[in-house]
Coordinates of C-alpha atoms and ligand atoms in Angstrom, one line a residue:
M37 CA 13.4 121.8 267.5
S38 CA 16.2 124.1 266.3
E39 CA 19.4 122.5 264.9
H40 CA 21.3 123.5 268.0
E41 CA 19.0 121.7 270.4
T42 CA 19.8 118.1 271.5
D43 CA 17.1 115.5 270.6
T44 CA 16.6 113.7 273.8
R45 CA 14.2 111.1 272.5
E46 CA 15.3 107.4 272.6
T47 CA 14.8 104.3 270.4
V48 CA 16.0 100.8 271.3
V49 CA 16.8 99.8 267.7
D50 CA 17.2 96.0 268.6
K51 CA 13.4 95.8 269.1
Y52 CA 12.9 96.6 265.4
T53 CA 15.6 94.5 263.7
A54 CA 13.2 91.7 262.8
T55 CA 10.6 93.9 261.1
N56 CA 12.4 97.1 259.9
S57 CA 15.1 97.0 257.2
F58 CA 16.7 100.3 258.5
A59 CA 17.1 98.7 261.9
A60 CA 18.6 95.6 260.3
Q61 CA 21.2 97.8 258.5
I62 CA 22.0 99.7 261.7
Q63 CA 22.5 96.4 263.5
Q64 CA 25.1 95.4 260.9
L65 CA 26.9 98.7 261.1
R66 CA 27.0 98.2 264.9
Q67 CA 29.3 95.2 264.4
S68 CA 31.8 97.5 262.6
I69 CA 31.5 100.0 265.5
D70 CA 32.1 97.3 268.1
G71 CA 35.2 96.1 266.1
I72 CA 36.6 99.7 266.0
D73 CA 35.9 100.2 269.7
T74 CA 37.7 97.0 270.5
E75 CA 40.8 98.3 268.7
I76 CA 40.5 101.7 270.4
V77 CA 40.4 100.1 273.8
K78 CA 43.5 97.9 273.0
L79 CA 45.3 101.0 271.7
L80 CA 44.4 103.0 274.8
A81 CA 45.7 100.2 277.1
R82 CA 49.0 100.4 275.2
R83 CA 49.1 104.2 275.4
F84 CA 48.5 104.2 279.1
A85 CA 51.1 101.5 279.7
I86 CA 53.6 103.8 277.9
T87 CA 52.5 107.0 279.7
D88 CA 52.7 105.1 283.1
T89 CA 56.4 104.3 282.2
V90 CA 56.9 108.0 281.3
G91 CA 55.3 108.9 284.7
Q92 CA 57.8 106.6 286.5
L93 CA 60.7 108.2 284.7
K94 CA 59.4 111.7 285.4
A95 CA 59.1 110.8 289.1
Q96 CA 62.6 109.4 289.2
A97 CA 63.9 112.6 287.5
G98 CA 61.9 114.9 289.8
F99 CA 60.0 116.3 286.8
A100 CA 56.4 117.5 287.1
P101 CA 53.6 115.5 285.5
A102 CA 52.6 118.1 282.9
D103 CA 54.6 119.3 279.9
P104 CA 52.5 122.1 278.2
D105 CA 54.9 122.5 275.2
R106 CA 54.5 118.8 274.4
E107 CA 50.8 119.0 274.7
H108 CA 50.6 122.0 272.4
Q109 CA 52.6 120.1 269.8
Q110 CA 50.4 117.0 270.2
V111 CA 47.2 119.0 269.8
A112 CA 48.5 120.9 266.7
Q113 CA 49.6 117.5 265.1
L114 CA 46.3 115.8 266.0
R115 CA 44.2 118.7 264.7
A116 CA 46.1 118.7 261.4
L117 CA 45.7 114.9 261.1
A118 CA 42.0 115.2 261.8
E119 CA 41.5 117.9 259.1
Q120 CA 43.4 115.7 256.6
E121 CA 41.2 112.7 257.5
G122 CA 37.9 114.7 257.3
L123 CA 37.3 114.5 261.0
D124 CA 36.1 117.4 263.1
P125 CA 39.3 118.7 265.0
M126 CA 37.1 119.3 268.1
I127 CA 36.9 115.5 268.5
V128 CA 40.7 115.1 268.7
E129 CA 41.0 118.0 271.0
Q130 CA 38.5 116.4 273.4
Y131 CA 40.3 113.0 273.0
H132 CA 43.6 114.6 273.8
A133 CA 42.3 116.6 276.8
L134 CA 40.9 113.3 278.2
V135 CA 43.9 111.1 277.8
A136 CA 46.4 113.8 278.8
S137 CA 44.5 114.7 281.9
V138 CA 44.2 111.0 283.0
A139 CA 47.9 110.4 282.2
K140 CA 48.8 113.4 284.4
E141 CA 46.6 112.1 287.2
R142 CA 48.3 108.8 287.0
H143 CA 51.8 110.5 286.9
A144 CA 50.9 112.4 290.1
H145 CA 49.7 109.1 291.7
I146 CA 53.0 107.3 290.7
A147 CA 55.1 110.2 292.1
H148 CA 53.4 109.9 295.6
Ligands
PRE259 O1 55.1 113.1 277.1 C1 54.9 113.3 278.3 O2 55.7 114.0 278.9 C2 53.8 112.7 279.0 O3 53.8 112.7 280.2 C3 52.7 112.0 278.3 C4 51.6 113.0 278.0 C5 50.6 112.3 277.1 O4 49.6 111.7 277.7 O5 50.8 112.2 275.9 C6 51.0 113.4 279.3 C7 51.3 114.6 280.0 C8 52.1 115.6 279.4 O6 51.7 116.9 279.7 C9 52.4 115.4 278.0 C10 52.1 114.3 277.3

């Protein structure tokens, strides 16, 4: 398999936790992952509550859902932060594309 190919094999790590110390370590790290995911979901709920309010204000003002200048600023800021934090900027680009596109769909829904 070349380094650019995706490895499609699967392992249910839980089946090995009793007998395999690597699996036991993975299980422990998964607790940290779950804690982080919990925080992310709570933050996303806060973010969408705020963007929904922005959507209501935009609808009242007669503004369109999208603001491309703001999005360019956000992406530049997030990419710089990612680089500073040692995170692949591609991850924050994909994150921003996801949240901004859902926010704009919700704005459009609020306006109609
Ligand atoms: O700041 C705004 O104007 C928003 O509507 C919020 C938001 C975002 O999700 O951050 C969504 C759509 C816009 O294109 C820009 C940013």
